[in-house]
Amino acid sequence: MKERPLIIVGNWKMNKTIEEAVSFVHSLSSKIVSDLVKIYLAVPYTAIRSVAEAAKKTSFMIGAQNMNEEVVGAFTGEVAATQLKEAGACFVILGHSERRHLFHEDNTLINKKVLRALSCGLTPLLCVGETEHERKSGNHFTIIQEQIQKGLLNVPQGSSLLLAYEPLWAIGTGQHATPSIAEEMLAFCRSCLNKLSLSAPILYGGSVRPDNTKELIEQPDADGLLVGGASLVVSSFTEIIETSLTVRTL
Ligand code: PGA
């Protein structure tokens, strides 16, 4: 059995009403009893408070999918780290490819968010990943290294962090990375973290489904999975968690 923790994160993106979110938590908590897996749920801002309340008697970690890098002020429509904390979040996804590409967030901005999250006691889950074009032109290692180095600039040693490798060509496409590509990139992410004297659980994300969970979580450098679409339904998310647990406890 691996000594590193097993972490499964659900990223709900812009899905679920408060009622649906709370009912999901009740249903999932009745199915997952093992304490060998840490379950993180990145829920919409509007549901954080209710979901955190519903998850009080569970070991689930509740978090957000983004935040603003500033402390407070005139930033219409934005949400601050302290507000996330107050609502019950303990982690926040930062640098997700949808933020990078649809909302033009760059490494410098993401780094500010990472530092701000840490200063408020929120664990940042930094996402990195290359596009299909970057991979085809052989630039994927450079891109990932840059996203990690710039995203985690000035992060103190010993900080509580999570890192997810999510190739863009695998997100929401149904085309997950092959186990060998996933392992190669997860190991590379770990070497980048080592160079910064940082350590963090490293997750694979991108079209994780019940039927490909085993081959992905089996990889030596996979500490867990970041699940989008398949985390929206209790049955598929549970299957992913249970399959991962089985692989880990064999
Ligand atoms: P997916 O999304 O599992 O639906 O591909 C993953 C993610 O965007 O984090």
PDB file of N, CA, C and O and ligand atoms in Angstrom, residues 11 13 96-98 166 170-174 205-209 226-230, ligand 1:
ATOM      1  N   ASN A  11     -15.013  18.407  -8.757  1.00  0.00           N
ATOM      2  CA  ASN A  11     -15.126  19.815  -9.175  1.00  0.00           C
ATOM      3  C   ASN A  11     -16.470  19.954  -9.883  1.00  0.00           C
ATOM      4  O   ASN A  11     -16.627  19.506 -11.012  1.00  0.00           O
ATOM      5  N   LYS A  13     -17.981  22.612 -10.897  1.00  0.00           N
ATOM      6  CA  LYS A  13     -18.098  23.724 -11.864  1.00  0.00           C
ATOM      7  C   LYS A  13     -19.421  24.467 -11.623  1.00  0.00           C
ATOM      8  O   LYS A  13     -19.842  24.588 -10.484  1.00  0.00           O
ATOM      9  N   HIS A  96      -7.452  26.696 -12.697  1.00  0.00           N
ATOM     10  CA  HIS A  96      -8.109  25.672 -13.524  1.00  0.00           C
ATOM     11  C   HIS A  96      -8.045  26.129 -14.990  1.00  0.00           C
ATOM     12  O   HIS A  96      -8.127  27.318 -15.275  1.00  0.00           O
ATOM     13  N   SER A  97      -7.940  25.192 -15.909  1.00  0.00           N
ATOM     14  CA  SER A  97      -7.757  25.584 -17.315  1.00  0.00           C
ATOM     15  C   SER A  97      -8.927  26.423 -17.824  1.00  0.00           C
ATOM     16  O   SER A  97      -8.747  27.265 -18.705  1.00  0.00           O
ATOM     17  N   GLU A  98     -10.122  26.200 -17.272  1.00  0.00           N
ATOM     18  CA  GLU A  98     -11.251  27.037 -17.710  1.00  0.00           C
ATOM     19  C   GLU A  98     -11.052  28.485 -17.257  1.00  0.00           C
ATOM     20  O   GLU A  98     -11.449  29.419 -17.937  1.00  0.00           O
ATOM     21  N   GLU A 166      -3.759  18.440 -15.234  1.00  0.00           N
ATOM     22  CA  GLU A 166      -4.957  18.229 -16.052  1.00  0.00           C
ATOM     23  C   GLU A 166      -4.683  18.696 -17.482  1.00  0.00           C
ATOM     24  O   GLU A 166      -4.822  19.885 -17.782  1.00  0.00           O
ATOM     25  N   ALA A 170      -7.741  16.647 -22.359  1.00  0.00           N
ATOM     26  CA  ALA A 170      -8.448  15.565 -21.666  1.00  0.00           C
ATOM     27  C   ALA A 170      -9.656  16.074 -20.876  1.00  0.00           C
ATOM     28  O   ALA A 170     -10.501  15.292 -20.460  1.00  0.00           O
ATOM     29  N   ILE A 171      -9.744  17.397 -20.679  1.00  0.00           N
ATOM     30  CA  ILE A 171     -10.819  17.913 -19.824  1.00  0.00           C
ATOM     31  C   ILE A 171     -12.140  17.964 -20.570  1.00  0.00           C
ATOM     32  O   ILE A 171     -12.267  18.651 -21.584  1.00  0.00           O
ATOM     33  N   GLY A 172     -13.099  17.199 -20.057  1.00  0.00           N
ATOM     34  CA  GLY A 172     -14.446  17.222 -20.634  1.00  0.00           C
ATOM     35  C   GLY A 172     -14.535  16.635 -22.028  1.00  0.00           C
ATOM     36  O   GLY A 172     -15.542  16.810 -22.710  1.00  0.00           O
ATOM     37  N   THR A 173     -13.502  15.945 -22.465  1.00  0.00           N
ATOM     38  CA  THR A 173     -13.492  15.434 -23.843  1.00  0.00           C
ATOM     39  C   THR A 173     -13.790  13.933 -23.914  1.00  0.00           C
ATOM     40  O   THR A 173     -14.020  13.399 -24.992  1.00  0.00           O
ATOM     41  N   GLY A 174     -13.717  13.260 -22.770  1.00  0.00           N
ATOM     42  CA  GLY A 174     -13.894  11.811 -22.772  1.00  0.00           C
ATOM     43  C   GLY A 174     -12.611  11.096 -23.170  1.00  0.00           C
ATOM     44  O   GLY A 174     -12.555   9.871 -23.233  1.00  0.00           O
ATOM     45  N   GLY A 205      -6.186  14.801 -13.438  1.00  0.00           N
ATOM     46  CA  GLY A 205      -7.550  15.179 -13.807  1.00  0.00           C
ATOM     47  C   GLY A 205      -7.706  15.261 -15.307  1.00  0.00           C
ATOM     48  O   GLY A 205      -6.759  15.554 -16.047  1.00  0.00           O
ATOM     49  N   GLY A 206      -8.935  15.007 -15.771  1.00  0.00           N
ATOM     50  CA  GLY A 206      -9.238  15.069 -17.205  1.00  0.00           C
ATOM     51  C   GLY A 206      -9.928  13.795 -17.640  1.00  0.00           C
ATOM     52  O   GLY A 206      -9.275  12.757 -17.798  1.00  0.00           O
ATOM     53  N   SER A 207     -11.261  13.876 -17.765  1.00  0.00           N
ATOM     54  CA  SER A 207     -12.075  12.727 -18.198  1.00  0.00           C
ATOM     55  C   SER A 207     -11.889  11.480 -17.330  1.00  0.00           C
ATOM     56  O   SER A 207     -11.885  10.359 -17.846  1.00  0.00           O
ATOM     57  N   VAL A 208     -11.735  11.680 -16.014  1.00  0.00           N
ATOM     58  CA  VAL A 208     -11.703  10.522 -15.115  1.00  0.00           C
ATOM     59  C   VAL A 208     -13.129   9.971 -15.036  1.00  0.00           C
ATOM     60  O   VAL A 208     -14.087  10.717 -14.831  1.00  0.00           O
ATOM     61  N   ARG A 209     -13.251   8.676 -15.232  1.00  0.00           N
ATOM     62  CA  ARG A 209     -14.550   7.992 -15.197  1.00  0.00           C
ATOM     63  C   ARG A 209     -14.378   6.706 -14.401  1.00  0.00           C
ATOM     64  O   ARG A 209     -13.249   6.234 -14.224  1.00  0.00           O
ATOM     65  N   LEU A 226      -8.726  14.338  -9.799  1.00  0.00           N
ATOM     66  CA  LEU A 226      -9.605  15.507  -9.819  1.00  0.00           C
ATOM     67  C   LEU A 226     -10.678  15.211 -10.865  1.00  0.00           C
ATOM     68  O   LEU A 226     -10.373  15.013 -12.046  1.00  0.00           O
ATOM     69  N   VAL A 227     -11.909  15.154 -10.405  1.00  0.00           N
ATOM     70  CA  VAL A 227     -12.997  14.646 -11.241  1.00  0.00           C
ATOM     71  C   VAL A 227     -14.010  15.752 -11.519  1.00  0.00           C
ATOM     72  O   VAL A 227     -14.533  16.359 -10.571  1.00  0.00           O
ATOM     73  N   GLY A 228     -14.296  16.003 -12.784  1.00  0.00           N
ATOM     74  CA  GLY A 228     -15.306  16.994 -13.142  1.00  0.00           C
ATOM     75  C   GLY A 228     -16.653  16.324 -13.347  1.00  0.00           C
ATOM     76  O   GLY A 228     -17.369  16.010 -12.393  1.00  0.00           O
ATOM     77  N   GLY A 229     -16.990  16.075 -14.611  1.00  0.00           N
ATOM     78  CA  GLY A 229     -18.308  15.536 -14.975  1.00  0.00           C
ATOM     79  C   GLY A 229     -18.766  14.350 -14.129  1.00  0.00           C
ATOM     80  O   GLY A 229     -19.916  14.316 -13.665  1.00  0.00           O
ATOM     81  N   ALA A 230     -17.875  13.396 -13.904  1.00  0.00           N
ATOM     82  CA  ALA A 230     -18.282  12.186 -13.187  1.00  0.00           C
ATOM     83  C   ALA A 230     -18.451  12.408 -11.678  1.00  0.00           C
ATOM     84  O   ALA A 230     -18.860  11.497 -10.963  1.00  0.00           O
TER      85      ALA A 230
HETATM   86  P1  PGA B   1     -13.717  16.323 -16.463  1.00  0.00           P
HETATM   87  O1  PGA B   1     -13.234  17.703 -15.785  1.00  0.00           O
HETATM   88  O2  PGA B   1     -13.501  15.236 -15.433  1.00  0.00           O
HETATM   89  O3  PGA B   1     -15.179  16.540 -16.757  1.00  0.00           O
HETATM   90  O4  PGA B   1     -12.884  16.112 -17.667  1.00  0.00           O
HETATM   91  C1  PGA B   1     -12.082  17.758 -14.997  1.00  0.00           C
HETATM   92  C2  PGA B   1     -11.831  19.155 -14.541  1.00  0.00           C
HETATM   93  O5  PGA B   1     -12.139  20.105 -15.287  1.00  0.00           O
HETATM   94  O6  PGA B   1     -11.340  19.394 -13.427  1.00  0.00           O
END
